[in-house]
Coordinates of C-alpha atoms and ligand atoms in Angstrom, one line a residue:
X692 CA 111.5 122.0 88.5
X693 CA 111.5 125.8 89.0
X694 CA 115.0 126.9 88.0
X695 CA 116.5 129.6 90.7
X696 CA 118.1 131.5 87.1
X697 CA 116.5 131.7 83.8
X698 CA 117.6 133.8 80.7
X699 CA 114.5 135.1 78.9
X700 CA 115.2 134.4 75.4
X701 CA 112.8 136.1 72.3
X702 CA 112.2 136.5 69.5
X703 CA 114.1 139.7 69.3
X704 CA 117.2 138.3 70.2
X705 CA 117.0 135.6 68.0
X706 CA 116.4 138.2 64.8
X707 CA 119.4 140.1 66.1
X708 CA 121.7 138.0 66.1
X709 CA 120.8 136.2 63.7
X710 CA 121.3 139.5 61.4
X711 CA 124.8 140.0 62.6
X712 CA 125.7 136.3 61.6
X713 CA 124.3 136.9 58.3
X714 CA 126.6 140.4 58.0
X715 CA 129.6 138.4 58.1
X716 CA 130.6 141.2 60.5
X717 CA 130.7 138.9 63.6
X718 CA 133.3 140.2 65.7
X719 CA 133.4 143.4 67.6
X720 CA 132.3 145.8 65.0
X721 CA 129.2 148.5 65.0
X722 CA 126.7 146.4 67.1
X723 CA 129.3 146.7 70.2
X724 CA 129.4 150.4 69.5
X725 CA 125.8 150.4 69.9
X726 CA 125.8 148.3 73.2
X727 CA 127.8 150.5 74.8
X728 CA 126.3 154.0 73.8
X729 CA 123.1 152.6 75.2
X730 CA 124.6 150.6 78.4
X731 CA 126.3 154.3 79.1
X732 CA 123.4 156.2 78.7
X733 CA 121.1 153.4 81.5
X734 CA 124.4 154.4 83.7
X735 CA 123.9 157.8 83.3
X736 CA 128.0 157.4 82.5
X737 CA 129.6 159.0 79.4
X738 CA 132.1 156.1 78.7
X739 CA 131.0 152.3 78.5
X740 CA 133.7 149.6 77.1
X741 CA 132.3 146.2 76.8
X742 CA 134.6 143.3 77.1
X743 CA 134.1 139.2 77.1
X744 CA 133.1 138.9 80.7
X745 CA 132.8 140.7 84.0
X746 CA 136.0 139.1 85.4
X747 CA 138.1 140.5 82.8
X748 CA 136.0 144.0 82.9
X749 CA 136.9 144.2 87.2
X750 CA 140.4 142.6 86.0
X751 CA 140.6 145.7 83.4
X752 CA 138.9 148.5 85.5
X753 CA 142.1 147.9 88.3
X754 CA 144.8 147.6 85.6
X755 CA 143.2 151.1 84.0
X756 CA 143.7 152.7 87.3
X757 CA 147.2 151.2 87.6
X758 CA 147.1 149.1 90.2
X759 CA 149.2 146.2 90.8
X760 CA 151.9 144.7 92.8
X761 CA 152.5 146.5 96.5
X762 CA 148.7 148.1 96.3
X763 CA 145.9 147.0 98.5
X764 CA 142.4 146.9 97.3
X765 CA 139.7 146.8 100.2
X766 CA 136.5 144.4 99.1
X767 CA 133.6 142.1 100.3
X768 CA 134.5 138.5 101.8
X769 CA 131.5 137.7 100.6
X770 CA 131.3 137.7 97.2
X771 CA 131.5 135.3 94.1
X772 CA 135.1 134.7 93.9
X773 CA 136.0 136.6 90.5
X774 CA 135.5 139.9 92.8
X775 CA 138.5 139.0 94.6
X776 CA 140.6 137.0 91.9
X777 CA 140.3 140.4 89.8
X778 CA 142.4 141.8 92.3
X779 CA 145.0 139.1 92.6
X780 CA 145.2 139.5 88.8
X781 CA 146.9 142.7 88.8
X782 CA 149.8 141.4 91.7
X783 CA 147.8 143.8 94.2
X784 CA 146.4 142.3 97.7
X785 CA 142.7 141.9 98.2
X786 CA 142.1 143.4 102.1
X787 CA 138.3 141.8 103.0
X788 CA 136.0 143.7 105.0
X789 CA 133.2 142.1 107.3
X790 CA 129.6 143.0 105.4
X791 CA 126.4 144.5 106.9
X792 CA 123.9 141.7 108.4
X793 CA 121.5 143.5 107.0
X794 CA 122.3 143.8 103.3
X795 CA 125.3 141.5 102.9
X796 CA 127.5 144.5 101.3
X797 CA 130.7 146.0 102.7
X798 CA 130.1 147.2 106.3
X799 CA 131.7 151.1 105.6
X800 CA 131.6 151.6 109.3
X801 CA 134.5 148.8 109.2
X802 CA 136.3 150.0 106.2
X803 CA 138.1 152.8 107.4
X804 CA 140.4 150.6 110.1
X805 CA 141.3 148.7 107.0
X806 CA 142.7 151.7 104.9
X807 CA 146.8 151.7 104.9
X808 CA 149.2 154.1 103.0
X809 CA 149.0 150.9 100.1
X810 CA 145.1 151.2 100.1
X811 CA 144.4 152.4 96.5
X812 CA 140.4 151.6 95.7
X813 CA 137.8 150.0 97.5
X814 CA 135.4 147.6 95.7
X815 CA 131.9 147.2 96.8
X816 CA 129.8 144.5 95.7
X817 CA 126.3 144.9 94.8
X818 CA 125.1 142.0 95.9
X819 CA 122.0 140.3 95.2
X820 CA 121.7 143.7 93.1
X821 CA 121.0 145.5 96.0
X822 CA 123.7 148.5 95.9
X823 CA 126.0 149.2 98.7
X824 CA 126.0 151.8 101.0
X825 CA 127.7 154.5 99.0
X826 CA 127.3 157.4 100.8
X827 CA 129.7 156.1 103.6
X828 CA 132.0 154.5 101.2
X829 CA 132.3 158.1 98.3
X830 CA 133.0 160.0 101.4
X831 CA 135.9 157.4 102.9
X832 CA 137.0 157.4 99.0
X833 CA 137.3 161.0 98.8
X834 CA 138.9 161.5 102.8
X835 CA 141.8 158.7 101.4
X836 CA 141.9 159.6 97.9
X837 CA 140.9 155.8 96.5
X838 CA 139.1 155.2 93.5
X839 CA 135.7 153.0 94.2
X840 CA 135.6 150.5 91.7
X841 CA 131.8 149.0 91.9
X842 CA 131.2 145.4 91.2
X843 CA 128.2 146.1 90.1
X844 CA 128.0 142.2 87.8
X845 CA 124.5 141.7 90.1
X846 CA 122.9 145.1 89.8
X847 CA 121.8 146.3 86.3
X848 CA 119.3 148.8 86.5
X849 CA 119.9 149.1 90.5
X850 CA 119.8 152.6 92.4
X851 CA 121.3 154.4 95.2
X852 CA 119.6 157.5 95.9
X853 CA 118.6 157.6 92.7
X854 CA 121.3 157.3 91.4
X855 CA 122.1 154.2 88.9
X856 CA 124.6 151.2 90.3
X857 CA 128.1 152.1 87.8
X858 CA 127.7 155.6 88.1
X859 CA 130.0 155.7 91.1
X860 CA 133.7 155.4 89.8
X861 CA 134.8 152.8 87.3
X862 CA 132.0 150.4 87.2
X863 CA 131.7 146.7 86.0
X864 CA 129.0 144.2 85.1
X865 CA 128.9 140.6 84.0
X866 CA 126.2 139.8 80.9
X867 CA 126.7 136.0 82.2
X868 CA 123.4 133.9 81.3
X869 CA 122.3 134.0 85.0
X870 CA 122.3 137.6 85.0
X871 CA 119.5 140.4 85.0
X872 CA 120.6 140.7 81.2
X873 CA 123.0 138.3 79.4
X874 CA 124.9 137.7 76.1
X875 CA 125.5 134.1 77.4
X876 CA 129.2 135.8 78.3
X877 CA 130.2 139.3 78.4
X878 CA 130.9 142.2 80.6
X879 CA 130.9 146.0 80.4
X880 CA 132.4 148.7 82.2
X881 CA 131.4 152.0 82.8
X882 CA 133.3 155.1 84.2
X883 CA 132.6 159.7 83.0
X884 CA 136.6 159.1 83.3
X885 CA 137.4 159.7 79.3
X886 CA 141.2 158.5 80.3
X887 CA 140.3 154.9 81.8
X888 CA 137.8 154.6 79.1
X889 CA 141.1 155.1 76.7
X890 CA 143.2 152.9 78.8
X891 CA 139.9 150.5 78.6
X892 CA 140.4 149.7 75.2
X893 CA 143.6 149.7 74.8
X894 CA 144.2 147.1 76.8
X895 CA 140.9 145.7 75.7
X896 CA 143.1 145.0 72.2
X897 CA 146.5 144.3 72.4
X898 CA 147.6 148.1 73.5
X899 CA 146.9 149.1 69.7
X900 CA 145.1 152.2 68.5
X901 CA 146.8 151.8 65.0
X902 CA 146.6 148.3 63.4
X903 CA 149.7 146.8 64.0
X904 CA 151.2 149.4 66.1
X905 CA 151.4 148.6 69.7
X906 CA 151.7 151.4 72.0
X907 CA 150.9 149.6 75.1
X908 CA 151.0 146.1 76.7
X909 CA 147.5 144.9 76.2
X910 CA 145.3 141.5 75.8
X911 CA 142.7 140.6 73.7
X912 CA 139.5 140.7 75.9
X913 CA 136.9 142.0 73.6
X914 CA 133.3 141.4 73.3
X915 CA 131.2 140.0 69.6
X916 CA 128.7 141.8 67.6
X917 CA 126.4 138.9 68.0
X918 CA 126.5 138.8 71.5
X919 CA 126.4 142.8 71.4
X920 CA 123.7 142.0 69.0
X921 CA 122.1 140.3 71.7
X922 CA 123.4 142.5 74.7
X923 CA 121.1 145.7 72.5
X924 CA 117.9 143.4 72.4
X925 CA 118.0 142.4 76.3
X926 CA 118.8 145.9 77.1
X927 CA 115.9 147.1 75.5
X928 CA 114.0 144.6 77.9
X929 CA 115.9 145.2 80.7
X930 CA 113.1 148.1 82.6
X931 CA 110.4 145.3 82.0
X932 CA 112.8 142.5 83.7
X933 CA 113.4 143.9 86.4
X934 CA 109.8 145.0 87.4
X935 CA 108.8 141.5 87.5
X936 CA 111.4 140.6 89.7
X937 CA 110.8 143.5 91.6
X938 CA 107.3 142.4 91.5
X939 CA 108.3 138.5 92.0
X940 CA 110.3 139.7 95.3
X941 CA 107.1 141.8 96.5
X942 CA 104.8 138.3 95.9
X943 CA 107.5 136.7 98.2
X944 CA 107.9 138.9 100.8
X945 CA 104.3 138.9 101.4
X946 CA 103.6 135.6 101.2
X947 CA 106.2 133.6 102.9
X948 CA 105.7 133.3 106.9
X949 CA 107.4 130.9 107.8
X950 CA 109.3 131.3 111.4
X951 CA 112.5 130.0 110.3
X952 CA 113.2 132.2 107.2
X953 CA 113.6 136.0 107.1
X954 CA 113.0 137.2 103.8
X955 CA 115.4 140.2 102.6
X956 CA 115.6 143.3 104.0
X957 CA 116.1 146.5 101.6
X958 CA 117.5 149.4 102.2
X959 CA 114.9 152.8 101.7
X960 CA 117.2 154.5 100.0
X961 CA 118.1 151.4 97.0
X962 CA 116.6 150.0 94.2
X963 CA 117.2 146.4 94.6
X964 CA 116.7 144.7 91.3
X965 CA 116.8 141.2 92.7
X966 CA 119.3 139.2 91.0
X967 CA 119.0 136.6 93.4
X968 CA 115.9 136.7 96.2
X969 CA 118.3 135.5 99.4
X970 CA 116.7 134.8 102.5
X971 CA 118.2 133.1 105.7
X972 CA 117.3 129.6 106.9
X973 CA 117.8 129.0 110.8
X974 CA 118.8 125.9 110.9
X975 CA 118.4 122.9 108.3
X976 CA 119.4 124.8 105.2
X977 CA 120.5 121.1 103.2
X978 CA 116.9 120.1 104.6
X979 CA 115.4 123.1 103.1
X980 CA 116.6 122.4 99.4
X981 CA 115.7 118.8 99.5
X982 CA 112.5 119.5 100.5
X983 CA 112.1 122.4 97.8
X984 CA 112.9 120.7 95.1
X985 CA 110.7 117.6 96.0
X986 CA 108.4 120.3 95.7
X987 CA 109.7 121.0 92.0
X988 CA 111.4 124.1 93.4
X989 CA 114.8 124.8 92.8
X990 CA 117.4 127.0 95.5
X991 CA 120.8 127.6 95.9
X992 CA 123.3 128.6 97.7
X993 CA 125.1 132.1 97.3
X994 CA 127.8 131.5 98.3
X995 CA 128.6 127.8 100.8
X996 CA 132.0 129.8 101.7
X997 CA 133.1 133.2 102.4
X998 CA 136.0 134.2 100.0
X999 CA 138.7 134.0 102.7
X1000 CA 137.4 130.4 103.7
X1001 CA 138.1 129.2 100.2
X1002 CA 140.8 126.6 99.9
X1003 CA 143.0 128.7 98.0
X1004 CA 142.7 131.8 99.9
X1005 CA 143.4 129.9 102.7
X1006 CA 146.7 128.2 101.7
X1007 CA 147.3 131.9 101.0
X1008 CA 146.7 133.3 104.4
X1009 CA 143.7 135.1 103.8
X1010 CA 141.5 133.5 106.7
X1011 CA 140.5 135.7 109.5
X1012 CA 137.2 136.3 111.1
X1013 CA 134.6 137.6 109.4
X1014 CA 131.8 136.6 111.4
X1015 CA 128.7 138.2 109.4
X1016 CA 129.9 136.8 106.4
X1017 CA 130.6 133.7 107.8
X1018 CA 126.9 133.7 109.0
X1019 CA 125.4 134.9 106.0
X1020 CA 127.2 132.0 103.7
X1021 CA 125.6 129.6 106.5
X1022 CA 122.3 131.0 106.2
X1023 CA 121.7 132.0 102.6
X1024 CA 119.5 130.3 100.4
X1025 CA 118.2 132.2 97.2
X1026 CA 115.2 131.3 96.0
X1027 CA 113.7 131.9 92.0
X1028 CA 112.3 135.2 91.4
X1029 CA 113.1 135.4 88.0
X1030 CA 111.1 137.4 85.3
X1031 CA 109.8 134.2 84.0
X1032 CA 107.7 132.8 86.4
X1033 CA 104.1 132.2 86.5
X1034 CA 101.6 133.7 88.8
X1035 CA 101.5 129.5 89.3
X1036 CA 104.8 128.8 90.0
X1037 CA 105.4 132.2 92.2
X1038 CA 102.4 130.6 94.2
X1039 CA 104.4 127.5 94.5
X1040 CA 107.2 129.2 95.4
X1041 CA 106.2 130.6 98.4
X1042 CA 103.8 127.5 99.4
X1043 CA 106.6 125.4 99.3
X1044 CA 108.4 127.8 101.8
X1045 CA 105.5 127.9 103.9
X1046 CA 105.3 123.8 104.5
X1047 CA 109.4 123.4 105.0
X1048 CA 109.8 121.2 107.9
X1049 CA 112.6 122.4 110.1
X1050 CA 111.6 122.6 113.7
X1051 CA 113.7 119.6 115.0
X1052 CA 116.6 120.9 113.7
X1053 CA 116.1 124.2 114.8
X1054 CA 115.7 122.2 118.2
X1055 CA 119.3 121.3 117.4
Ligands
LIG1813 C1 129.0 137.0 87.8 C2 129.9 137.8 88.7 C3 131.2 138.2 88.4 C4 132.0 137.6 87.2 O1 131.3 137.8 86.0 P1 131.6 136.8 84.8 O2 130.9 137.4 83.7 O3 131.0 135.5 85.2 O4 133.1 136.7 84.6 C5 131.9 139.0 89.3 N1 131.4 139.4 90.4 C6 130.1 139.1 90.8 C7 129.6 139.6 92.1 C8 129.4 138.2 90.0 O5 128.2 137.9 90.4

């Protein structure tokens, strides 16, 4: 079977790591240092703090920017559900926003009705790592005086104008082993704000700048040289990665025809870097992964619900319509396009697109 998500695994991370172990320094040490003066510099940032996953770096990057109980934070319904539980984290209110059709991000021309006096940041989600349309969003930001706060876990190495995905406010990504890069679990977050990055670590280790003397309230969410370790050698691969999937994505767009799936559409003015190839299925989308994976091709669904329509969102009250992203979590169905696929199995890919049998249910 042709797995949808596959972490490329070499011989330089193995060396890597494997030096760290034998350092006996294996816990957050010079190797993290390292990670994040080069994760920065890819940001074009001047502050990167890495941290032991992206929930806790979006869980971080609100509590850095103080916000909590009695704030609103404006974000994507359709999203995986850390985006939102971040929020919820700090006591502050997650306020969803219907996406664009188009791109499956935050729909700016519907974010401004949603601003209130307790709006404090918006957080768009790059999703699919395609990056969100931040024009429209900076200038709301600016007009409202919110900080953006960029879920950016999908979209390492994306663009906007540009301009790299976690340059535009605080910033955070996930290094989870699906991800364009990975360190099996980690996060990082970026921000040119020399005060959050401050805050960052603080609370990043138990509020202490001084062993033993605690200044602040903090946690202990920080990262490990070995996966750091790990985190350097991926990010040294990183350009190469993501021009196969680019590459992958291209293979797929031009080859799949078939009339029941529309393959993704991409903005001019983004560099999507493909962390998942999404298109939609009209109709017979439970057909369409049986089918594919008799065909030894895996798919999967990102996401079956939109955040609001999950249970506990629910019980909380959070369900209203959002009809695009109730659509687009009908319709989605990612397919592989990872930077280790064959030409073969890229052929195979789009072949086994090509012969899905869905007419009568499209009848339906
Ligand atoms: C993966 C992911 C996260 C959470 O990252 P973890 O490292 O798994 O905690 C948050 N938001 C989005 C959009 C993600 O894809």
């Amino acid at each position: 079977m042709i797995a949808v998500a596959k972490p490329q695994i070499g011989p330089e991370e193995e060396a890597a790591v494997l030096a760290v172990l034998r350092s006996g320094m294996i816990a957050q040490g010079p190797q993290t240092e390292r990670f994040e003066h080069a994760f920065a510099e890819l940001c074009d940032v001047q502050h990167a703090v890495a941290v032991s996953n992206g929930t806790v770096a979006l869980h971080l990057a609100l509590l850095a920017h103080d916000i909590g109980p009695g704030d609103e934070v404006i974000t994507s319904p359709f999203s995986f559900i850390a985006t939102a539980n971040s929020i919820l984290m700090t006591g502050a209110r997650p306020v969803f926003v219907d996406i664009d059709a188009d791109d499956f991000n935050l729909d700016p021309t519907l974010v401004e009705a949603a601003i209130t006096p307790r709006t404090r940041a918006i957080m768009p989600v790059h999703l699919y790592g395609q990056p969100a349309q931040m024009d429209a969003l900076l200038a709301l930001a600016q007009r409202y005086n919110l900080q953006i706060i960029e879920d950016a876990a999908q979209a390492v190495g994306a663009c906007y104008r540009g301009r790299p995905a976690g340059s535009f406010g605080t910033a955070c990504f996930s290094l989870y082993a699906t991800k364009n890069i990975t360190t099996g679990e980690g996060g990082m977050i970026t921000t040119n704000d020399a005060a959050i990055a401050e805050r960052l670590r603080l609370l990043r280790a138990h509020g202490m700048r001084v062993r033993y003397y605690h200044e602040h309230f903090g946690y202990n969410f920080r990262i490990t040289d070995l996966q750091s370790a790990l985190g350097l050698a991926q990010l040294g691969k990183l350009a190469t990665f993501n021009q196969r999937r680019i590459a992958n994505a291209a293979y797929l767009d031009a080859h799949i025809s078939h009339p029941a799936i529309s393959t993704p559409r991409v903005r001019p003015e983004v560099r999507h870097v493909y962390h998942q190839y999404t298109v939609r299925v009209q109709g017979g989308r439970e057909a369409a992964i049986k089918q594919l994976a008799a065909a030894g091709v895996g798919a999967a669904i990102f996401y079956p619900l939109t955040i609001p329509q999950q249970p506990f969102y629910r019980a909380q009250g959070y369900e209203v319509p959002m009809p695009v992203a109730e659509q687009a979590a009908r319709d989605v169905l990612a397919l592989p396009v990872h930077p280790g696929l064959s030409a073969e199995e890229l052929a195979q890919v789009a072949d086994a697109v090509n012969a899905l049998e869905l007419v009568a249910e499209l009848v339906v």
